[in-house]
Amino acid sequence: MASLTRKIAHIFTGDILSRAISFLITVYLARVLGTEGFGLLSIAMAYLGYLVFFADFGLSNIAGREVARDEEKRSYRISELLALRILMATIVLVIGWFAIPFIIDDSQLLSLTRGFILALIPHAFLVEWYFIGSQKYQVNALSHVLKNGVYLILIYLFVDSLDDVNQLPVYYISGLIVSTIILFILFLKNRPFQLAVRGFHILWDGLKAALTVGSGTFFAQVIQLFPPIAIGYFLTNSDAGEYSAAYRIIIIGMLIDRIFVQLLIPNLSKQWSDNSEVATINMDHTMRLMLVLGSMVSIGLFLGAPDFMIWVFGSEYVNSIPILYILSFFLFFTFQNSLFSHGLIAIGKDIDYLKATAIGGGIALIIIAVAASQFGVRAVAGAVVLSEFLIGALSYFWFSRHMSLRYLIPFVLTILASFVAYKLMDIVQLYYWLEAIIGALLVLMMLLFGRVIRKKDIAMFRTKLGI
């Protein structure tokens, strides 16, 4: 098995390249389409995100967990998991195609969304879950780079104004198809279909298992996908574009969180089944690292928001700066939420995951809708932060019933350290980007001094990384 260093390197390399390309796509389209056109695109992609979710409904998480297990311990075969994904995608495509006109009134947005809906078919054959479960992260790295690379080339060649916005689904799906084909060829080389589907009853059991995890994931995704839709519905497409631009900056900071999630589920799942005491010790180390990394990235984005926003998107998106200020807190809570919500999935506590995300996500739906309809786009950003905190708190509550961690005191110390760093930078008044760097380093030093992260935590990760 590859070392942890190599796994992180593969995830990081693939994500850094694919996200760098994705970021170039975002910047190019945001500047070419303007706030209104970028808002249209963001809303359409949010609808696609929901449909992709319904076509998967938590099955990828279950599939990754199943692949990570020894073959004799699997509840579902590879062929069964793939067959279920294809079946679900086909059903969602048909329902979505005919249902979406009852939701969207704007003809241009309807046309754009229907174009993106067709991506459900190649997405069903995208077998990233197999390589995540088998921890072959370099394969997924290649997949992400190909998908975004083809999309970037096509939009750069053929999109230069708002008039070209309806062609975007064609270019997006083209990149997805290239990635899917390459990944599926590599998938077939592992001869995954030696065991055939055992019958429809197995697919039905898999669907019920996916519904448990997927229902929780639905509510968890409210925070990511619902805000652009709510803003576009209650406010304007331009407001949706300004919010989405700020959120794209946040996505960059979530790269570390994505690495963590891809490593957590297969590794924690195996550790929990083999030795729960070792799993608890490693989870404590990981928890402390995520507190430190989350706070450093968040305070950096908060302090550097004005420079980062203008550098990337230009002066047209100056109204996105206050939104980015608010969403920087969301990033910190996302790190904590991932720790416990995905931890519940990893140790097989799907029902508790559903409880936490259903309650938190249900409340999130309400407060985001109220914020958009009554108070404006900045209030939506605040509602997003509050919602992420709530889901994370609920996930921690249920996770702590299965694994005892000394979390609350380090959490409070991290919040205090971030506040002190902000106040110090507010007094100094330097360039925003310089404040971001110094502020993050100040947080790190204070957390080291406060023993939120300790020598044994660092030693453990150095051992894991082979340093």
mmCIF file of N, CA and C in Angstrom, residues 126-233:
data_model
loop_
_atom_site.group_PDB
_atom_site.id
_atom_site.type_symbol
_atom_site.label_atom_id
_atom_site.label_comp_id
_atom_site.label_asym_id
_atom_site.label_seq_id
_atom_site.Cartn_x
_atom_site.Cartn_y
_atom_site.Cartn_z
ATOM 1 N N LEU A 126 -18.915 7.402 -14.178
ATOM 2 C CA LEU A 126 -17.682 7.932 -13.595
ATOM 3 C C LEU A 126 -17.367 7.135 -12.329
ATOM 4 N N VAL A 127 -16.342 6.321 -12.385
ATOM 5 C CA VAL A 127 -16.082 5.350 -11.314
ATOM 6 C C VAL A 127 -15.005 5.847 -10.343
ATOM 7 N N GLU A 128 -15.030 7.107 -10.018
ATOM 8 C CA GLU A 128 -14.064 7.644 -9.051
ATOM 9 C C GLU A 128 -14.158 6.930 -7.710
ATOM 10 N N TRP A 129 -15.380 6.544 -7.324
ATOM 11 C CA TRP A 129 -15.586 5.872 -6.045
ATOM 12 C C TRP A 129 -14.752 4.590 -5.930
ATOM 13 N N TYR A 130 -14.544 3.905 -7.060
ATOM 14 C CA TYR A 130 -13.778 2.662 -7.030
ATOM 15 C C TYR A 130 -12.317 2.937 -6.682
ATOM 16 N N PHE A 131 -11.751 3.969 -7.286
ATOM 17 C CA PHE A 131 -10.341 4.271 -7.058
ATOM 18 C C PHE A 131 -10.114 4.966 -5.719
ATOM 19 N N ILE A 132 -11.141 5.666 -5.212
ATOM 20 C CA ILE A 132 -11.038 6.223 -3.857
ATOM 21 C C ILE A 132 -11.021 5.094 -2.832
ATOM 22 N N GLY A 133 -11.943 4.136 -3.010
ATOM 23 C CA GLY A 133 -12.008 3.018 -2.084
ATOM 24 C C GLY A 133 -10.752 2.167 -2.101
ATOM 25 N N SER A 134 -10.157 1.983 -3.278
ATOM 26 C CA SER A 134 -8.922 1.196 -3.384
ATOM 27 C C SER A 134 -7.681 2.054 -3.169
ATOM 28 N N GLN A 135 -7.896 3.346 -2.856
ATOM 29 C CA GLN A 135 -6.843 4.308 -2.521
ATOM 30 C C GLN A 135 -5.826 4.484 -3.649
ATOM 31 N N LYS A 136 -6.312 4.431 -4.894
ATOM 32 C CA LYS A 136 -5.478 4.731 -6.061
ATOM 33 C C LYS A 136 -5.783 6.165 -6.505
ATOM 34 N N TYR A 137 -5.312 7.098 -5.694
ATOM 35 C CA TYR A 137 -5.710 8.486 -5.865
ATOM 36 C C TYR A 137 -5.115 9.123 -7.124
ATOM 37 N N GLN A 138 -4.003 8.575 -7.619
ATOM 38 C CA GLN A 138 -3.404 9.153 -8.813
ATOM 39 C C GLN A 138 -4.319 9.010 -10.027
ATOM 40 N N VAL A 139 -5.133 7.960 -10.032
ATOM 41 C CA VAL A 139 -6.058 7.756 -11.155
ATOM 42 C C VAL A 139 -7.129 8.854 -11.160
ATOM 43 N N ASN A 140 -7.693 9.134 -9.977
ATOM 44 C CA ASN A 140 -8.678 10.201 -9.891
ATOM 45 C C ASN A 140 -8.059 11.558 -10.182
ATOM 46 N N ALA A 141 -6.788 11.715 -9.822
ATOM 47 C CA ALA A 141 -6.096 12.969 -10.131
ATOM 48 C C ALA A 141 -6.085 13.201 -11.634
ATOM 49 N N LEU A 142 -5.778 12.144 -12.385
ATOM 50 C CA LEU A 142 -5.779 12.231 -13.842
ATOM 51 C C LEU A 142 -7.171 12.557 -14.368
ATOM 52 N N SER A 143 -8.184 11.928 -13.792
ATOM 53 C CA SER A 143 -9.564 12.149 -14.217
ATOM 54 C C SER A 143 -9.976 13.601 -14.056
ATOM 55 N N HIS A 144 -9.673 14.183 -12.895
ATOM 56 C CA HIS A 144 -10.067 15.571 -12.634
ATOM 57 C C HIS A 144 -9.374 16.541 -13.572
ATOM 58 N N VAL A 145 -8.096 16.300 -13.819
ATOM 59 C CA VAL A 145 -7.339 17.198 -14.694
ATOM 60 C C VAL A 145 -7.871 17.132 -16.122
ATOM 61 N N LEU A 146 -8.163 15.930 -16.605
ATOM 62 C CA LEU A 146 -8.698 15.773 -17.966
ATOM 63 C C LEU A 146 -10.045 16.473 -18.116
ATOM 64 N N LYS A 147 -10.928 16.258 -17.156
ATOM 65 C CA LYS A 147 -12.277 16.839 -17.234
ATOM 66 C C LYS A 147 -12.213 18.365 -17.307
ATOM 67 N N ASN A 148 -11.505 18.961 -16.372
ATOM 68 C CA ASN A 148 -11.445 20.418 -16.332
ATOM 69 C C ASN A 148 -10.578 20.984 -17.444
ATOM 70 N N GLY A 149 -9.541 20.225 -17.836
ATOM 71 C CA GLY A 149 -8.664 20.699 -18.903
ATOM 72 C C GLY A 149 -9.387 20.819 -20.232
ATOM 73 N N VAL A 150 -10.149 19.809 -20.588
ATOM 74 C CA VAL A 150 -10.909 19.851 -21.849
ATOM 75 C C VAL A 150 -11.938 20.985 -21.809
ATOM 76 N N TYR A 151 -12.618 21.127 -20.684
ATOM 77 C CA TYR A 151 -13.617 22.186 -20.527
ATOM 78 C C TYR A 151 -12.986 23.564 -20.691
ATOM 79 N N LEU A 152 -11.805 23.765 -20.079
ATOM 80 C CA LEU A 152 -11.130 25.061 -20.175
ATOM 81 C C LEU A 152 -10.742 25.388 -21.611
ATOM 82 N N ILE A 153 -10.178 24.406 -22.294
ATOM 83 C CA ILE A 153 -9.753 24.638 -23.683
ATOM 84 C C ILE A 153 -10.943 25.026 -24.557
ATOM 85 N N LEU A 154 -12.048 24.319 -24.402
ATOM 86 C CA LEU A 154 -13.222 24.573 -25.244
ATOM 87 C C LEU A 154 -13.842 25.947 -24.964
ATOM 88 N N ILE A 155 -13.960 26.327 -23.700
ATOM 89 C CA ILE A 155 -14.571 27.638 -23.428
ATOM 90 C C ILE A 155 -13.634 28.767 -23.838
ATOM 91 N N TYR A 156 -12.320 28.537 -23.699
ATOM 92 C CA TYR A 156 -11.378 29.577 -24.114
ATOM 93 C C TYR A 156 -11.437 29.800 -25.631
ATOM 94 N N LEU A 157 -11.672 28.717 -26.366
ATOM 95 C CA LEU A 157 -11.728 28.824 -27.823
ATOM 96 C C LEU A 157 -13.062 29.378 -28.323
ATOM 97 N N PHE A 158 -14.158 29.065 -27.635
ATOM 98 C CA PHE A 158 -15.469 29.333 -28.215
ATOM 99 C C PHE A 158 -16.382 30.241 -27.395
ATOM 100 N N VAL A 159 -16.001 30.638 -26.199
ATOM 101 C CA VAL A 159 -16.864 31.492 -25.369
ATOM 102 C C VAL A 159 -16.178 32.837 -25.142
ATOM 103 N N ASP A 160 -16.795 33.901 -25.627
ATOM 104 C CA ASP A 160 -16.200 35.228 -25.416
ATOM 105 C C ASP A 160 -17.230 36.297 -25.062
ATOM 106 N N SER A 161 -18.493 35.894 -24.832
ATOM 107 C CA SER A 161 -19.497 36.876 -24.417
ATOM 108 C C SER A 161 -20.702 36.149 -23.813
ATOM 109 N N LEU A 162 -21.612 36.925 -23.267
ATOM 110 C CA LEU A 162 -22.836 36.366 -22.679
ATOM 111 C C LEU A 162 -23.664 35.612 -23.720
ATOM 112 N N ASP A 163 -23.528 35.976 -24.997
ATOM 113 C CA ASP A 163 -24.291 35.318 -26.066
ATOM 114 C C ASP A 163 -23.945 33.834 -26.205
ATOM 115 N N ASP A 164 -22.775 33.428 -25.709
ATOM 116 C CA ASP A 164 -22.325 32.044 -25.868
ATOM 117 C C ASP A 164 -22.673 31.165 -24.671
ATOM 118 N N VAL A 165 -23.432 31.704 -23.717
ATOM 119 C CA VAL A 165 -23.655 30.990 -22.472
ATOM 120 C C VAL A 165 -24.378 29.658 -22.675
ATOM 121 N N ASN A 166 -25.270 29.570 -23.655
ATOM 122 C CA ASN A 166 -26.033 28.334 -23.866
ATOM 123 C C ASN A 166 -25.194 27.197 -24.447
ATOM 124 N N GLN A 167 -23.962 27.497 -24.884
ATOM 125 C CA GLN A 167 -23.081 26.449 -25.391
ATOM 126 C C GLN A 167 -22.270 25.782 -24.285
ATOM 127 N N LEU A 168 -22.298 26.359 -23.101
ATOM 128 C CA LEU A 168 -21.468 25.856 -22.007
ATOM 129 C C LEU A 168 -21.757 24.390 -21.641
ATOM 130 N N PRO A 169 -23.034 23.937 -21.625
ATOM 131 C CA PRO A 169 -23.264 22.518 -21.308
ATOM 132 C C PRO A 169 -22.555 21.558 -22.257
ATOM 133 N N VAL A 170 -22.476 21.912 -23.537
ATOM 134 C CA VAL A 170 -21.802 21.049 -24.520
ATOM 135 C C VAL A 170 -20.333 20.883 -24.158
ATOM 136 N N TYR A 171 -19.683 21.985 -23.801
ATOM 137 C CA TYR A 171 -18.261 21.948 -23.485
ATOM 138 C C TYR A 171 -18.018 21.240 -22.146
ATOM 139 N N TYR A 172 -18.914 21.466 -21.197
ATOM 140 C CA TYR A 172 -18.790 20.816 -19.887
ATOM 141 C C TYR A 172 -18.940 19.297 -20.020
ATOM 142 N N ILE A 173 -19.944 18.864 -20.745
ATOM 143 C CA ILE A 173 -20.197 17.428 -20.916
ATOM 144 C C ILE A 173 -19.080 16.777 -21.716
ATOM 145 N N SER A 174 -18.502 17.506 -22.677
ATOM 146 C CA SER A 174 -17.391 16.959 -23.457
ATOM 147 C C SER A 174 -16.212 16.615 -22.548
ATOM 148 N N GLY A 175 -15.880 17.524 -21.635
ATOM 149 C CA GLY A 175 -14.804 17.245 -20.689
ATOM 150 C C GLY A 175 -15.127 16.070 -19.793
ATOM 151 N N LEU A 176 -16.379 15.981 -19.354
ATOM 152 C CA LEU A 176 -16.806 14.889 -18.492
ATOM 153 C C LEU A 176 -16.728 13.548 -19.213
ATOM 154 N N ILE A 177 -17.103 13.527 -20.481
ATOM 155 C CA ILE A 177 -17.065 12.282 -21.260
ATOM 156 C C ILE A 177 -15.639 11.788 -21.424
ATOM 157 N N VAL A 178 -14.711 12.688 -21.749
ATOM 158 C CA VAL A 178 -13.302 12.301 -21.897
ATOM 159 C C VAL A 178 -12.781 11.687 -20.597
ATOM 160 N N SER A 179 -13.062 12.351 -19.485
ATOM 161 C CA SER A 179 -12.615 11.858 -18.185
ATOM 162 C C SER A 179 -13.233 10.497 -17.868
ATOM 163 N N THR A 180 -14.519 10.347 -18.131
ATOM 164 C CA THR A 180 -15.225 9.102 -17.832
ATOM 165 C C THR A 180 -14.673 7.929 -18.628
ATOM 166 N N ILE A 181 -14.398 8.156 -19.891
ATOM 167 C CA ILE A 181 -13.881 7.085 -20.756
ATOM 168 C C ILE A 181 -12.517 6.607 -20.271
ATOM 169 N N ILE A 182 -11.621 7.552 -20.013
ATOM 170 C CA ILE A 182 -10.275 7.179 -19.551
ATOM 171 C C ILE A 182 -10.352 6.414 -18.234
ATOM 172 N N LEU A 183 -11.158 6.919 -17.309
ATOM 173 C CA LEU A 183 -11.275 6.287 -16.001
ATOM 174 C C LEU A 183 -11.881 4.886 -16.124
ATOM 175 N N PHE A 184 -12.863 4.735 -17.008
ATOM 176 C CA PHE A 184 -13.534 3.443 -17.150
ATOM 177 C C PHE A 184 -12.605 2.413 -17.783
ATOM 178 N N ILE A 185 -11.753 2.844 -18.692
ATOM 179 C CA ILE A 185 -10.783 1.918 -19.290
ATOM 180 C C ILE A 185 -9.834 1.381 -18.218
ATOM 181 N N LEU A 186 -9.343 2.275 -17.364
ATOM 182 C CA LEU A 186 -8.463 1.858 -16.273
ATOM 183 C C LEU A 186 -9.214 0.980 -15.270
ATOM 184 N N PHE A 187 -10.469 1.276 -15.075
ATOM 185 C CA PHE A 187 -11.335 0.498 -14.189
ATOM 186 C C PHE A 187 -11.471 -0.939 -14.699
ATOM 187 N N LEU A 188 -11.683 -1.099 -16.004
ATOM 188 C CA LEU A 188 -11.868 -2.427 -16.590
ATOM 189 C C LEU A 188 -10.609 -3.280 -16.500
ATOM 190 N N LYS A 189 -9.440 -2.636 -16.459
ATOM 191 C CA LYS A 189 -8.193 -3.398 -16.365
ATOM 192 C C LYS A 189 -8.088 -4.164 -15.044
ATOM 193 N N ASN A 190 -8.850 -3.740 -14.048
ATOM 194 C CA ASN A 190 -8.855 -4.429 -12.758
ATOM 195 C C ASN A 190 -9.838 -5.596 -12.719
ATOM 196 N N ARG A 191 -10.509 -5.854 -13.849
ATOM 197 C CA ARG A 191 -11.474 -6.947 -13.980
ATOM 198 C C ARG A 191 -12.491 -6.925 -12.833
ATOM 199 N N PRO A 192 -13.242 -5.838 -12.730
ATOM 200 C CA PRO A 192 -14.138 -5.670 -11.578
ATOM 201 C C PRO A 192 -15.428 -6.472 -11.655
ATOM 202 N N PHE A 193 -15.738 -7.039 -12.847
ATOM 203 C CA PHE A 193 -17.039 -7.681 -13.026
ATOM 204 C C PHE A 193 -16.963 -9.201 -12.966
ATOM 205 N N GLN A 194 -15.998 -9.722 -12.251
ATOM 206 C CA GLN A 194 -15.898 -11.182 -12.132
ATOM 207 C C GLN A 194 -17.099 -11.763 -11.389
ATOM 208 N N LEU A 195 -17.663 -10.950 -10.477
ATOM 209 C CA LEU A 195 -18.871 -11.370 -9.770
ATOM 210 C C LEU A 195 -20.045 -10.569 -10.313
ATOM 211 N N ALA A 196 -21.059 -11.263 -10.833
ATOM 212 C CA ALA A 196 -22.185 -10.597 -11.477
ATOM 213 C C ALA A 196 -23.192 -10.104 -10.443
ATOM 214 N N VAL A 197 -24.140 -9.302 -10.925
ATOM 215 C CA VAL A 197 -25.224 -8.816 -10.069
ATOM 216 C C VAL A 197 -26.072 -10.002 -9.618
ATOM 217 N N ARG A 198 -26.372 -10.054 -8.336
ATOM 218 C CA ARG A 198 -27.074 -11.218 -7.787
ATOM 219 C C ARG A 198 -28.587 -11.140 -7.945
ATOM 220 N N GLY A 199 -29.092 -9.989 -8.322
ATOM 221 C CA GLY A 199 -30.530 -9.867 -8.519
ATOM 222 C C GLY A 199 -31.038 -8.496 -8.137
ATOM 223 N N PHE A 200 -32.284 -8.228 -8.499
ATOM 224 C CA PHE A 200 -32.859 -6.909 -8.234
ATOM 225 C C PHE A 200 -32.982 -6.647 -6.738
ATOM 226 N N HIS A 201 -33.160 -7.695 -5.941
ATOM 227 C CA HIS A 201 -33.307 -7.496 -4.503
ATOM 228 C C HIS A 201 -32.046 -6.887 -3.888
ATOM 229 N N ILE A 202 -30.869 -7.205 -4.458
ATOM 230 C CA ILE A 202 -29.620 -6.619 -3.963
ATOM 231 C C ILE A 202 -29.569 -5.133 -4.309
ATOM 232 N N LEU A 203 -30.020 -4.798 -5.533
ATOM 233 C CA LEU A 203 -30.069 -3.384 -5.920
ATOM 234 C C LEU A 203 -31.021 -2.612 -5.008
ATOM 235 N N TRP A 204 -32.111 -3.241 -4.653
ATOM 236 C CA TRP A 204 -33.083 -2.589 -3.765
ATOM 237 C C TRP A 204 -32.483 -2.371 -2.374
ATOM 238 N N ASP A 205 -31.732 -3.364 -1.890
ATOM 239 C CA ASP A 205 -31.059 -3.200 -0.598
ATOM 240 C C ASP A 205 -30.022 -2.082 -0.663
ATOM 241 N N GLY A 206 -29.286 -2.020 -1.778
ATOM 242 C CA GLY A 206 -28.294 -0.968 -1.950
ATOM 243 C C GLY A 206 -28.940 0.407 -2.013
ATOM 244 N N LEU A 207 -30.095 0.468 -2.660
ATOM 245 C CA LEU A 207 -30.815 1.739 -2.746
ATOM 246 C C LEU A 207 -31.270 2.193 -1.368
ATOM 247 N N LYS A 208 -31.748 1.262 -0.558
ATOM 248 C CA LYS A 208 -32.190 1.633 0.790
ATOM 249 C C LYS A 208 -31.020 2.109 1.642
ATOM 250 N N ALA A 209 -29.875 1.456 1.490
ATOM 251 C CA ALA A 209 -28.686 1.888 2.236
ATOM 252 C C ALA A 209 -28.239 3.268 1.771
ATOM 253 N N ALA A 210 -28.309 3.490 0.452
ATOM 254 C CA ALA A 210 -27.923 4.790 -0.101
ATOM 255 C C ALA A 210 -28.882 5.880 0.353
ATOM 256 N N LEU A 211 -30.154 5.535 0.496
ATOM 257 C CA LEU A 211 -31.143 6.518 0.927
ATOM 258 C C LEU A 211 -30.827 7.046 2.323
ATOM 259 N N THR A 212 -30.304 6.178 3.173
ATOM 260 C CA THR A 212 -29.968 6.614 4.531
ATOM 261 C C THR A 212 -28.847 7.635 4.512
ATOM 262 N N VAL A 213 -27.739 7.294 3.837
ATOM 263 C CA VAL A 213 -26.612 8.221 3.737
ATOM 264 C C VAL A 213 -26.979 9.406 2.861
ATOM 265 N N GLY A 214 -27.685 9.119 1.752
ATOM 266 C CA GLY A 214 -28.017 10.174 0.799
ATOM 267 C C GLY A 214 -28.950 11.226 1.354
ATOM 268 N N SER A 215 -29.879 10.804 2.185
ATOM 269 C CA SER A 215 -30.785 11.776 2.792
ATOM 270 C C SER A 215 -30.000 12.767 3.641
ATOM 271 N N GLY A 216 -29.000 12.252 4.365
ATOM 272 C CA GLY A 216 -28.148 13.139 5.139
ATOM 273 C C GLY A 216 -27.309 14.029 4.248
ATOM 274 N N THR A 217 -26.781 13.461 3.170
ATOM 275 C CA THR A 217 -25.971 14.240 2.236
ATOM 276 C C THR A 217 -26.796 15.327 1.568
ATOM 277 N N PHE A 218 -28.066 15.050 1.295
ATOM 278 C CA PHE A 218 -28.949 16.054 0.700
ATOM 279 C C PHE A 218 -28.993 17.307 1.566
ATOM 280 N N PHE A 219 -29.210 17.105 2.845
ATOM 281 C CA PHE A 219 -29.290 18.256 3.741
ATOM 282 C C PHE A 219 -27.922 18.910 3.918
ATOM 283 N N ALA A 220 -26.856 18.106 3.899
ATOM 284 C CA ALA A 220 -25.518 18.669 4.012
ATOM 285 C C ALA A 220 -25.191 19.545 2.806
ATOM 286 N N GLN A 221 -25.711 19.177 1.618
ATOM 287 C CA GLN A 221 -25.428 19.931 0.409
ATOM 288 C C GLN A 221 -26.297 21.169 0.253
ATOM 289 N N VAL A 222 -27.273 21.319 1.127
ATOM 290 C CA VAL A 222 -28.100 22.524 1.089
ATOM 291 C C VAL A 222 -27.229 23.771 1.135
ATOM 292 N N ILE A 223 -26.213 23.725 1.974
ATOM 293 C CA ILE A 223 -25.369 24.891 2.203
ATOM 294 C C ILE A 223 -24.572 25.246 0.958
ATOM 295 N N GLN A 224 -24.186 24.254 0.171
ATOM 296 C CA GLN A 224 -23.387 24.520 -1.025
ATOM 297 C C GLN A 224 -24.248 24.882 -2.232
ATOM 298 N N LEU A 225 -25.369 24.197 -2.409
ATOM 299 C CA LEU A 225 -26.120 24.321 -3.652
ATOM 300 C C LEU A 225 -27.331 25.245 -3.575
ATOM 301 N N PHE A 226 -27.942 25.352 -2.409
ATOM 302 C CA PHE A 226 -29.184 26.108 -2.316
ATOM 303 C C PHE A 226 -29.020 27.627 -2.386
ATOM 304 N N PRO A 227 -27.947 28.221 -1.812
ATOM 305 C CA PRO A 227 -27.845 29.683 -1.829
ATOM 306 C C PRO A 227 -27.935 30.342 -3.204
ATOM 307 N N PRO A 228 -27.210 29.879 -4.255
ATOM 308 C CA PRO A 228 -27.368 30.536 -5.558
ATOM 309 C C PRO A 228 -28.799 30.451 -6.093
ATOM 310 N N ILE A 229 -29.463 29.313 -5.844
ATOM 311 C CA ILE A 229 -30.841 29.155 -6.305
ATOM 312 C C ILE A 229 -31.759 30.128 -5.570
ATOM 313 N N ALA A 230 -31.602 30.211 -4.248
ATOM 314 C CA ALA A 230 -32.437 31.118 -3.450
ATOM 315 C C ALA A 230 -32.181 32.566 -3.823
ATOM 316 N N ILE A 231 -30.920 32.922 -4.010
ATOM 317 C CA ILE A 231 -30.579 34.300 -4.374
ATOM 318 C C ILE A 231 -31.149 34.641 -5.747
ATOM 319 N N GLY A 232 -30.997 33.725 -6.709
ATOM 320 C CA GLY A 232 -31.534 33.975 -8.046
ATOM 321 C C GLY A 232 -33.044 34.090 -8.052
ATOM 322 N N TYR A 233 -33.707 33.334 -7.189
ATOM 323 C CA TYR A 233 -35.164 33.338 -7.155
ATOM 324 C C TYR A 233 -35.715 34.589 -6.468
#
